[in-house]
Coordinates of C-alpha atoms and ligand atoms in Angstrom, one line a residue:
X1 CA 28.8 -9.6 95.6
X2 CA 31.0 -11.2 98.0
X3 CA 31.8 -9.2 101.8
X4 CA 35.5 -7.8 100.8
X5 CA 34.6 -7.3 97.3
X6 CA 31.2 -5.0 98.7
X7 CA 33.0 -3.2 101.7
X8 CA 36.0 -1.9 99.2
X9 CA 33.2 -0.8 96.9
X10 CA 31.7 1.1 99.7
X11 CA 34.7 2.6 101.2
X12 CA 35.3 3.6 98.0
X13 CA 31.5 4.7 97.2
X14 CA 32.1 6.9 100.5
X15 CA 35.6 8.6 99.6
X16 CA 34.4 10.1 96.6
X17 CA 30.8 10.9 98.0
X18 CA 31.8 14.9 98.8
X19 CA 33.0 15.0 95.5
X20 CA 29.2 13.6 94.3
X21 CA 27.6 16.2 96.3
X22 CA 29.3 19.2 94.7
X23 CA 29.1 17.4 91.3
X24 CA 25.3 17.5 92.6
X25 CA 25.1 20.8 93.9
X26 CA 26.7 22.5 90.5
X27 CA 24.2 20.5 88.1
X28 CA 21.0 22.1 89.5
X29 CA 19.0 19.3 89.2
X30 CA 15.0 19.0 88.6
X31 CA 13.7 18.3 92.3
X32 CA 16.2 19.0 94.5
X33 CA 15.7 21.4 96.3
X34 CA 17.6 19.6 99.5
X35 CA 19.3 23.0 99.9
X36 CA 16.1 24.9 102.1
X37 CA 16.6 24.1 105.4
X38 CA 15.8 25.3 109.2
X39 CA 16.8 24.4 112.9
X40 CA 14.5 21.4 113.1
X41 CA 15.8 19.1 109.6
X42 CA 18.9 20.1 110.0
X43 CA 19.0 17.8 112.9
X44 CA 21.4 14.7 112.9
X45 CA 19.3 11.2 112.0
X46 CA 20.0 8.7 114.1
X47 CA 21.9 6.1 112.4
X48 CA 23.0 1.7 113.5
X49 CA 25.0 2.0 115.8
X50 CA 28.8 1.9 113.6
X51 CA 27.3 3.7 110.8
X52 CA 28.3 7.3 110.0
X53 CA 25.6 9.5 107.6
X54 CA 26.6 9.4 103.9
X55 CA 29.4 12.3 103.4
X56 CA 27.5 12.8 99.9
X57 CA 24.5 13.3 102.0
X58 CA 25.5 15.3 104.6
X59 CA 24.3 18.6 105.0
X60 CA 21.6 17.8 103.4
X61 CA 16.9 16.9 103.8
X62 CA 14.2 16.2 102.3
X63 CA 12.7 18.2 99.8
X64 CA 8.8 18.5 101.4
X65 CA 8.4 20.7 104.4
X66 CA 9.1 19.3 108.2
X67 CA 5.5 18.9 110.3
X68 CA 5.1 18.2 113.7
X69 CA 1.5 17.7 115.6
X70 CA 0.2 20.7 117.0
X71 CA 2.5 23.5 115.9
X72 CA 1.6 27.0 118.1
X73 CA -0.1 24.9 120.8
X74 CA 1.8 24.8 123.6
X75 CA 2.5 21.2 124.7
X76 CA 1.7 22.1 128.5
X77 CA -1.5 23.2 128.2
X78 CA -2.5 20.0 126.6
X79 CA -4.5 16.9 128.4
X80 CA -1.7 13.8 129.5
X81 CA -2.6 11.2 127.5
X82 CA -4.5 8.1 128.5
X83 CA -4.0 3.8 128.6
X84 CA -6.7 3.0 126.2
X85 CA -9.9 2.4 128.0
X86 CA -12.0 -0.8 127.5
X87 CA -15.9 0.3 125.5
X88 CA -17.8 -2.5 125.7
X89 CA -20.7 -2.0 123.0
X90 CA -24.2 -3.2 122.5
X91 CA -25.4 -4.4 119.1
X92 CA -27.0 -0.3 118.9
X93 CA -24.7 1.1 121.3
X94 CA -23.0 4.8 120.1
X95 CA -19.6 5.9 120.8
X96 CA -17.7 9.0 120.3
X97 CA -14.0 9.0 118.8
X98 CA -12.8 12.1 119.0
X99 CA -9.4 12.8 117.7
X100 CA -7.3 15.4 119.6
X101 CA -3.7 16.2 120.7
X102 CA -2.4 15.3 123.6
X103 CA 0.8 15.6 125.6
X104 CA 2.5 12.2 125.6
X105 CA 5.9 11.5 127.6
X106 CA 7.7 8.5 127.1
X107 CA 11.5 7.8 129.1
X108 CA 11.1 11.2 130.2
X109 CA 11.1 13.3 127.3
X110 CA 7.1 15.2 126.4
X111 CA 6.1 15.3 123.3
X112 CA 3.1 16.2 121.6
X113 CA 1.0 13.3 119.7
X114 CA -2.7 12.8 119.0
X115 CA -4.6 10.7 120.2
X116 CA -8.1 9.0 120.4
X117 CA -10.5 10.7 123.5
X118 CA -7.1 11.3 124.3
X119 CA -5.8 7.9 124.6
X120 CA -3.0 5.9 123.4
X121 CA -4.0 3.3 121.8
X122 CA -7.6 4.6 121.2
X123 CA -10.5 2.9 123.3
X124 CA -10.8 -0.8 122.5
X125 CA -14.1 -1.3 121.0
X126 CA -15.3 -5.2 122.8
X127 CA -18.7 -5.8 120.1
X128 CA -20.3 -9.6 120.0
X129 CA -19.7 -10.5 116.7
X130 CA -22.8 -9.5 114.4
X131 CA -22.9 -6.2 116.5
X132 CA -23.5 -3.1 114.2
X133 CA -23.2 0.2 116.0
X134 CA -22.6 3.8 115.2
X135 CA -19.6 6.0 116.0
X136 CA -19.6 9.7 116.1
X137 CA -16.0 10.6 114.4
X138 CA -14.9 14.1 115.8
X139 CA -11.8 15.7 113.9
X140 CA -10.2 18.2 116.3
X141 CA -6.0 17.3 115.3
X142 CA -4.6 20.1 112.3
X143 CA -4.8 17.8 109.1
X144 CA -8.3 16.0 107.7
X145 CA -8.7 12.7 109.4
X146 CA -10.9 10.0 108.2
X147 CA -12.1 6.2 110.6
X148 CA -10.8 3.6 108.9
X149 CA -12.3 0.1 109.8
X150 CA -9.6 -2.3 108.7
X151 CA -10.3 -5.2 108.1
X152 CA -14.0 -5.7 109.2
X153 CA -16.5 -6.9 106.3
X154 CA -18.6 -3.7 106.3
X155 CA -21.1 -1.9 104.3
X156 CA -18.6 0.5 102.0
X157 CA -19.8 3.6 101.9
X158 CA -18.5 2.9 106.2
X159 CA -14.6 2.0 105.0
X160 CA -13.0 5.9 105.9
X161 CA -11.3 6.1 102.8
X162 CA -11.2 10.2 101.7
X163 CA -12.2 10.5 97.9
X164 CA -13.4 6.3 97.4
X165 CA -15.8 6.4 99.9
X166 CA -16.5 9.5 101.5
X167 CA -14.7 12.9 101.9
X168 CA -12.3 13.4 103.6
X169 CA -13.1 14.3 107.3
X170 CA -12.1 18.6 107.6
X171 CA -10.2 19.8 110.8
X172 CA -13.4 20.9 113.2
X173 CA -15.9 18.9 111.3
X174 CA -17.7 14.6 112.1
X175 CA -18.4 12.3 110.3
X176 CA -21.1 9.3 111.3
X177 CA -19.8 5.7 110.5
X178 CA -22.0 2.9 111.0
X179 CA -19.9 -0.3 111.6
X180 CA -21.1 -3.5 111.3
X181 CA -18.8 -7.0 113.0
X182 CA -19.5 -10.5 110.4
X183 CA -16.4 -12.2 111.6
X184 CA -15.5 -12.4 115.7
X185 CA -11.8 -11.8 116.2
X186 CA -9.6 -9.3 116.7
X187 CA -9.2 -5.9 113.8
X188 CA -8.2 -2.7 114.2
X189 CA -9.3 1.2 113.5
X190 CA -7.2 4.4 112.3
X191 CA -7.4 7.3 110.3
X192 CA -6.9 6.5 105.7
X193 CA -5.3 10.1 105.9
X194 CA -1.5 10.2 106.2
X195 CA -1.6 7.1 107.4
X196 CA 2.5 8.5 108.2
X197 CA 1.7 10.5 110.5
X198 CA -1.8 10.5 112.0
X199 CA -1.4 6.3 112.7
X200 CA 2.0 7.0 113.7
X201 CA 1.6 9.5 116.6
X202 CA -1.4 8.2 118.5
X203 CA -4.1 7.5 116.0
X204 CA -4.6 3.2 116.3
X205 CA -7.3 1.3 118.3
X206 CA -8.4 -2.4 118.4
X207 CA -11.4 -3.8 118.1
X208 CA -12.3 -7.2 119.6
X209 CA -15.6 -8.6 118.3
X210 CA -16.9 -11.8 120.4
X211 CA -17.9 -15.4 118.9
X212 CA -21.1 -16.0 121.1
X213 CA -19.6 -19.8 120.8
X214 CA -18.3 -20.6 124.7
X215 CA -15.5 -22.6 123.2
X216 CA -14.2 -20.7 120.4
X217 CA -11.3 -20.4 122.1
X218 CA -9.7 -22.8 124.0
X219 CA -9.8 -21.5 128.0
X220 CA -7.8 -19.1 129.4
X221 CA -6.5 -16.8 132.2
X222 CA -6.2 -14.3 131.4
X223 CA -6.8 -12.3 127.4
X224 CA -4.6 -8.8 126.8
X225 CA -4.1 -6.8 123.7
X226 CA -1.1 -5.6 122.8
X227 CA -0.7 -2.9 119.4
X228 CA 2.9 -2.1 118.2
X229 CA 4.1 0.9 117.0
X230 CA 7.3 3.0 117.0
X231 CA 8.0 5.9 117.8
X232 CA 11.2 7.8 115.7
X233 CA 12.9 10.5 118.3
X234 CA 16.0 12.4 118.2
X235 CA 17.4 13.3 121.8
X236 CA 14.0 15.0 123.2
X237 CA 12.9 15.7 119.6
X238 CA 10.4 13.8 117.2
X239 CA 12.0 13.8 114.0
X240 CA 9.3 15.6 111.3
X241 CA 6.9 14.5 109.4
X242 CA 6.9 16.0 105.5
X243 CA 4.2 17.8 104.7
X244 CA 3.0 17.3 101.3
X245 CA 3.9 14.1 101.8
X246 CA 6.0 11.5 103.5
X247 CA 9.7 11.7 103.9
X248 CA 11.3 7.5 105.0
X249 CA 9.5 7.1 101.6
X250 CA 12.2 4.3 100.0
X251 CA 11.8 2.0 103.3
X252 CA 9.3 4.0 105.2
X253 CA 9.6 5.4 108.9
X254 CA 11.0 2.5 111.1
X255 CA 11.6 4.5 115.0
X256 CA 14.1 4.0 117.5
X257 CA 12.3 4.0 120.1
X258 CA 9.5 0.8 120.5
X259 CA 6.3 0.9 122.0
X260 CA 3.2 -2.1 123.7
X261 CA 0.6 -0.3 123.7
X262 CA 2.0 3.3 123.7
X263 CA 4.4 1.9 126.9
X264 CA 7.8 1.1 126.4
X265 CA 8.4 -1.1 129.1
X266 CA 5.2 -3.4 128.7
X267 CA 4.3 -5.7 132.0
X268 CA 2.2 -8.3 133.3
X269 CA 2.3 -10.2 136.3
X270 CA 0.7 -13.5 136.2
X271 CA 0.2 -16.8 138.5
X272 CA 2.7 -19.7 138.1
X273 CA 0.8 -22.3 135.3
X274 CA -1.1 -19.1 133.5
X275 CA -2.4 -19.3 130.1
X276 CA -2.9 -15.5 128.4
X277 CA -4.1 -15.5 125.4
X278 CA -2.6 -12.4 123.7
X279 CA -4.3 -10.4 120.3
X280 CA -1.6 -9.2 118.5
X281 CA -1.8 -6.1 116.3
X282 CA 1.6 -4.7 114.5
X283 CA 0.1 -0.7 114.1
X284 CA 3.7 1.0 113.1
X285 CA 4.4 1.9 110.2
X286 CA 6.9 0.1 108.8
X287 CA 8.2 -2.2 111.2
X288 CA 8.3 -5.8 110.5
X289 CA 7.7 -7.8 114.0
X290 CA 9.1 -11.5 115.0
X291 CA 8.1 -11.2 118.6
X292 CA 8.3 -14.6 120.8
X293 CA 7.7 -14.4 125.1
X294 CA 11.1 -16.1 126.6
X295 CA 11.0 -19.3 127.1
X296 CA 7.6 -19.9 127.4
X297 CA 5.8 -22.3 124.4
X298 CA 2.7 -20.8 122.2
X299 CA 1.0 -21.7 120.1
X300 CA -1.3 -19.3 117.3
X301 CA -4.8 -19.6 117.2
X302 CA -5.8 -16.3 114.8
X303 CA -5.1 -14.4 112.3
X304 CA -7.1 -11.5 110.9
X305 CA -9.8 -11.8 109.6
X306 CA -10.9 -15.9 111.2
X307 CA -8.8 -19.0 113.6
X308 CA -6.6 -21.7 111.5
X309 CA -7.2 -24.6 110.5
X310 CA -5.2 -26.0 113.2
X311 CA -3.8 -24.7 115.9
X312 CA -0.1 -24.8 115.6
X313 CA 3.3 -24.7 118.5
X314 CA 5.5 -21.5 117.2
X315 CA 9.5 -20.0 118.4
X316 CA 7.3 -16.6 117.7
X317 CA 5.2 -15.2 115.7
X318 CA 6.0 -12.3 112.7
X319 CA 3.5 -9.8 111.5
X320 CA 4.1 -7.4 108.7
X321 CA 2.5 -3.9 109.1
X322 CA -1.6 -4.3 110.2
X323 CA -0.8 -8.3 110.3
X324 CA -2.8 -9.5 113.6
X325 CA -2.5 -12.7 115.5
X326 CA -3.9 -14.6 118.5
X327 CA -1.3 -16.6 120.3
X328 CA -1.3 -18.2 123.3
X329 CA 1.2 -18.6 126.2
X330 CA 2.2 -20.9 129.0
X331 CA 4.1 -19.5 132.2
X332 CA 4.4 -22.2 133.7
X333 CA 7.5 -21.4 136.3
X334 CA 7.9 -18.7 138.6
X335 CA 10.8 -15.9 137.7
X336 CA 10.7 -13.2 134.6
X337 CA 9.8 -14.0 130.8
X338 CA 11.2 -10.8 128.6
X339 CA 9.3 -10.4 125.4
X340 CA 11.3 -9.8 122.6
X341 CA 11.7 -8.9 118.8
X342 CA 14.3 -11.3 117.5
X343 CA 15.2 -9.6 114.0
X344 CA 18.4 -9.9 111.6
X345 CA 19.6 -6.3 110.5
X346 CA 21.6 -6.2 108.0
X347 CA 25.1 -4.6 108.3
X348 CA 25.2 -2.5 104.3
X349 CA 29.6 -2.1 105.4
X350 CA 30.6 -5.9 105.3
X351 CA 27.3 -7.3 103.8
X352 CA 26.3 -9.2 106.5
X353 CA 23.5 -10.4 108.6
X354 CA 23.6 -10.1 112.2
X355 CA 21.1 -10.8 115.5
X356 CA 19.1 -7.8 117.1
X357 CA 16.9 -8.2 119.9
X358 CA 14.4 -6.1 121.8
X359 CA 13.4 -6.0 124.9
X360 CA 9.2 -5.1 125.0
X361 CA 8.6 -6.2 128.4
X362 CA 8.5 -8.5 130.8
X363 CA 5.8 -10.7 132.6
X364 CA 6.7 -12.0 135.6
X365 CA 5.1 -15.3 137.1
X366 CA 4.6 -15.3 140.4
X367 CA 5.4 -18.0 143.0
X368 CA 1.2 -18.6 143.2
X369 CA -0.1 -20.8 141.4
X370 CA -2.6 -21.1 138.6
X371 CA -6.0 -21.5 139.3
X372 CA -8.2 -22.9 137.3
X373 CA -4.9 -25.1 135.8
X374 CA -5.3 -25.4 131.8
X375 CA -2.7 -26.9 131.1
X376 CA -4.6 -29.4 129.7
X377 CA -6.0 -27.6 127.1
X378 CA -2.9 -25.7 126.9
X379 CA -1.9 -29.1 125.7
X380 CA -4.1 -30.0 123.1
X381 CA -4.4 -28.9 119.5
X382 CA -7.3 -28.2 118.5
X383 CA -8.6 -28.6 114.7
X384 CA -10.9 -25.9 114.2
X385 CA -12.8 -27.7 111.4
X386 CA -15.9 -25.3 111.3
X387 CA -13.3 -22.9 109.5
X388 CA -12.0 -26.1 107.5
X389 CA -15.8 -26.8 106.3
X390 CA -15.8 -23.1 105.5
X391 CA -13.0 -23.0 103.1
X392 CA -13.9 -26.2 101.6
X393 CA -16.9 -24.2 99.5
X394 CA -12.9 -21.8 97.7
X395 CA -10.9 -25.0 97.7
X396 CA -12.0 -25.6 93.8
X397 CA -10.4 -22.8 92.9
X398 CA -7.3 -23.2 94.3
X399 CA -5.6 -24.6 91.5
X400 CA -7.9 -22.1 88.7
X401 CA -5.4 -19.8 86.6
X402 CA -5.1 -16.9 88.4
X403 CA -7.4 -14.1 87.2
X404 CA -5.1 -11.0 88.0
X405 CA -1.5 -10.5 88.3
X406 CA 0.3 -7.3 90.2
X407 CA 3.9 -7.1 89.9
X408 CA 5.3 -4.8 92.7
X409 CA 8.1 -2.2 91.9
X410 CA 9.3 0.9 92.3
X411 CA 11.0 4.0 89.8
X412 CA 12.3 6.9 91.9
X413 CA 13.7 9.9 90.0
X414 CA 16.0 12.5 91.1
X415 CA 17.2 11.6 94.4
X416 CA 20.8 12.3 95.7
X417 CA 23.4 11.2 93.5
X418 CA 25.2 9.2 96.6
X419 CA 21.9 7.3 97.3
X420 CA 21.4 5.6 93.6
X421 CA 25.1 5.7 93.1
X422 CA 25.4 3.1 96.9
X423 CA 21.5 2.0 95.6
X424 CA 23.5 0.3 93.2
X425 CA 25.3 -1.8 94.9
X426 CA 23.1 -2.0 97.8
X427 CA 20.9 -4.3 95.4
X428 CA 23.7 -6.0 94.2
X429 CA 21.7 -8.6 97.0
X430 CA 19.2 -9.0 99.1
X431 CA 16.7 -9.3 102.1
X432 CA 13.5 -10.9 101.4
X433 CA 12.5 -8.6 105.0
X434 CA 13.5 -5.4 105.9
X435 CA 13.2 -5.3 109.8
X436 CA 15.4 -3.0 110.3
X437 CA 16.4 0.3 108.5
X438 CA 19.6 0.3 108.2
X439 CA 19.8 2.9 105.7
X440 CA 18.5 6.0 108.2
X441 CA 20.2 8.7 106.2
X442 CA 19.1 7.9 102.4
X443 CA 16.0 6.9 103.3
X444 CA 14.6 10.0 104.9
X445 CA 16.0 12.6 101.7
X446 CA 13.9 10.0 100.0
X447 CA 10.3 11.5 100.2
X448 CA 7.1 10.5 97.9
X449 CA 7.5 13.8 95.6
X450 CA 11.1 11.4 94.2
X451 CA 9.5 7.4 94.7
X452 CA 6.8 6.1 93.5
X453 CA 6.0 2.7 94.6
X454 CA 4.4 0.5 92.3
X455 CA 1.6 -2.1 91.7
X456 CA 1.8 -2.8 87.8
X457 CA -1.5 -5.1 86.3
X458 CA 0.1 -7.6 84.4
X459 CA -2.4 -7.8 81.9
X460 CA -2.1 -4.2 80.7
X461 CA 0.5 -2.8 82.0
X462 CA -1.9 -0.5 83.9
X463 CA -0.7 1.1 87.3
X464 CA -1.7 2.3 90.9
X465 CA -4.9 3.9 90.7
X466 CA -5.0 3.6 86.9
X467 CA -5.9 0.0 87.0
X468 CA -9.7 0.0 86.3
X469 CA -10.8 -3.8 87.8
X470 CA -13.7 -4.5 88.0
X471 CA -15.0 -8.9 89.9
X472 CA -19.1 -9.7 90.3
X473 CA -20.1 -9.8 93.8
X474 CA -19.5 -13.6 94.6
X475 CA -17.2 -14.3 92.7
X476 CA -13.4 -16.2 93.5
X477 CA -10.8 -14.0 92.4
X478 CA -7.1 -15.8 92.1
X479 CA -4.0 -12.7 92.5
X480 CA -1.0 -13.9 92.0
X481 CA 0.7 -11.1 93.4
X482 CA 5.3 -11.1 92.9
X483 CA 7.7 -8.8 94.4
X484 CA 10.1 -8.2 91.8
X485 CA 13.4 -8.3 93.0
X486 CA 15.2 -6.5 90.7
X487 CA 13.9 -3.0 91.0
X488 CA 15.7 0.2 92.1
X489 CA 15.1 -1.3 96.2
X490 CA 13.6 -3.8 96.8
X491 CA 10.8 -4.3 100.1
X492 CA 8.7 -6.3 101.2
X493 CA 5.1 -4.9 100.8
X494 CA 2.0 -6.2 102.8
X495 CA -0.9 -5.6 101.0
X496 CA -4.6 -5.2 102.2
X497 CA -7.3 -5.3 100.8
X498 CA -10.3 -3.8 102.1
X499 CA -13.6 -4.7 103.0
X500 CA -13.2 -8.7 102.0
X501 CA -11.1 -12.0 103.2
X502 CA -8.9 -13.4 101.9
X503 CA -6.6 -16.8 101.6
X504 CA -3.1 -17.1 101.3
X505 CA -2.7 -19.9 99.3
X506 CA 0.5 -20.4 97.9
X507 CA 3.6 -18.7 98.6
X508 CA 6.4 -19.5 95.6
X509 CA 3.8 -22.2 94.1
X510 CA 4.0 -24.7 97.6
X511 CA 0.5 -24.5 99.0
X512 CA -0.3 -23.8 102.2
X513 CA -1.4 -26.2 104.2
X514 CA -2.8 -24.9 107.4
X515 CA -5.3 -22.1 106.4
X516 CA -6.8 -18.4 107.7
X517 CA -8.6 -16.2 106.7
X518 CA -6.5 -13.0 105.9
X519 CA -6.9 -9.1 104.9
X520 CA -2.9 -8.2 104.6
X521 CA -0.9 -10.6 102.9
X522 CA 3.1 -10.1 103.5
X523 CA 4.8 -10.4 99.9
X524 CA 8.5 -10.8 100.6
X525 CA 11.6 -9.3 97.7
X526 CA 11.5 -11.8 95.1
X527 CA 8.2 -13.7 96.0
X528 CA 5.1 -15.0 94.2
X529 CA 1.9 -15.2 96.6
X530 CA -1.3 -16.3 95.0
X531 CA -4.0 -15.1 96.9
X532 CA -7.7 -16.0 96.7
X533 CA -10.2 -13.3 97.5
X534 CA -13.5 -14.4 98.9
X535 CA -15.3 -10.9 97.0
X536 CA -18.3 -10.9 98.5
X537 CA -19.3 -7.8 99.6
X538 CA -20.3 -4.9 97.2
X539 CA -18.3 -1.6 96.3
X540 CA -15.2 -0.1 95.8
X541 CA -12.0 -1.3 98.1
X542 CA -8.2 -0.6 98.8
X543 CA -6.2 -2.7 97.8
X544 CA -2.9 -1.1 99.1
X545 CA 0.0 -1.8 100.6
X546 CA 0.3 -1.2 104.9
X547 CA 3.4 0.4 104.8
X548 CA 1.8 4.6 105.6
X549 CA 5.4 5.7 103.7
X550 CA 4.1 3.4 100.8
X551 CA 0.8 4.0 100.4
X552 CA 1.6 7.7 100.7
X553 CA 3.8 7.1 97.3
X554 CA 1.1 5.4 95.7
X555 CA 0.8 2.0 95.9
X556 CA -2.6 1.8 95.8
X557 CA -5.1 0.5 93.5
X558 CA -9.3 0.0 93.8
X559 CA -10.8 -3.3 93.4
X560 CA -14.5 -3.0 92.2
X561 CA -17.6 -5.4 93.9
X562 CA -19.9 -4.7 91.7
X563 CA -23.5 -6.0 93.5
X564 CA -24.7 -8.8 92.0
X565 CA -27.8 -8.0 89.3
X566 CA -26.7 -4.9 88.6
X567 CA -24.0 -4.1 85.9
X568 CA -21.4 -6.0 86.8
X569 CA -18.3 -6.3 84.7
X570 CA -15.4 -9.2 84.2
X571 CA -17.9 -11.5 84.3
X572 CA -14.2 -13.5 82.7
X573 CA -12.6 -12.7 86.5
X574 CA -14.8 -14.6 88.2
X575 CA -16.1 -18.6 88.9
Ligands
CU601 CU1 5.3 -1.6 100.5

């Protein structure tokens, strides 16, 4: 549909929307209890500039009760949130991690949020590769919780998934995790209960696993970990969450305050010529980021579970929720470099894309020269032959037919009529990735009671938790995922597999040339992506979308890796 036609249809829809609202009020549709208002829910949802709230949606509220952390608690009596502190641990060490209420002030507004040990992000856990640590988790928040060790190939019982590997940890209770780290790199931890609330409110932290090899990475002057998140705020209030299930179920909650390490203005000072290695994690619920460091040259070195086969120069790095990238950046000239998120926003009125650039922070480069000067090492793009050799064992499986196929889609019921009408024309075209929430009103008013995001097994037609996949330990599983662009609201999905590692071997039939071990892969709208799973770790492992609201709307299943020698099923899927 061209822009003018779209604009005309939209204008017509806006004119008829009040009539639609009247019609829907009279029709008493099931599940449409939008009339339950209170003072918190009648607040306006922040809209993009120039975009009025759809008239047919005015006065409505999500059909879930509003929830914010710390109801009845005086925020003034809570401890102020601290910045992340380094927790350097050795094999056999023990760490206490307490999820607790904190007082957090951002841009002059004070909120009740959560933090691990009072910190946002939680402690930066630094361990040597192959260490095993004990983590005593204490739940002092007002929801059940758990800790999932994202990307870590640990024992299944320590994976932190309620109803799959452990019971949820009730408020006031504790759980002990033994966490073993077999792979070097950057990992993270977060609850696996209501991520849309708990992770968004501050319960996330990094784990850095150090390799014993001294030249595992190139030499740099400085290392920094960056956790990216966002917060949805109206004036001095957080927009409430849904108590019974997520609101913002269509696109996920995209915040209007962008944060690096929990702060709205990240700042770093370096010397001229310094090379900085950034370990970057996307801890936001739904936002995909496109990050760059001004004009400073950058090379991408590693991602979720390994280094790349070879380093590459890149203008920017894209991170879907839960993905990690390790990049090295050289700041060669004195001055100020802006760290920016540069994306394409959609203007639904005009049916056009427009650039949107947010500054997340700055790197100030002093006149003092770098010492040592690593310019030569930075100019070298390394080949990580150890990574290529490890992957060589798996290359014979790249061309086999898929063992498993999933289609990603969505079903909706009882959404406001204006939303349904809008989506009918909105999906006349689609974006491979939705970088911003261009329709926050419709998104807010869709809850997990009305939206069901779906992983569908192409072989059986089964969906989500009804899929009962078993593969033997040691098998190499080729999983083909297709993201259906013709669904009610197509959207990209970052698909995460627990406890294993996988390669993205092809996108839309085109082989990926520079491989890296991943635990999360972005599947853009309309795309077909081939994953090769190294199913080496026995247990029941979640496979799900990492958009918190999609997960909370059903988009998950379990991959059972049956222990070798005992009761393995589905051997046909194996090598
Ligand atoms: Cu999703």
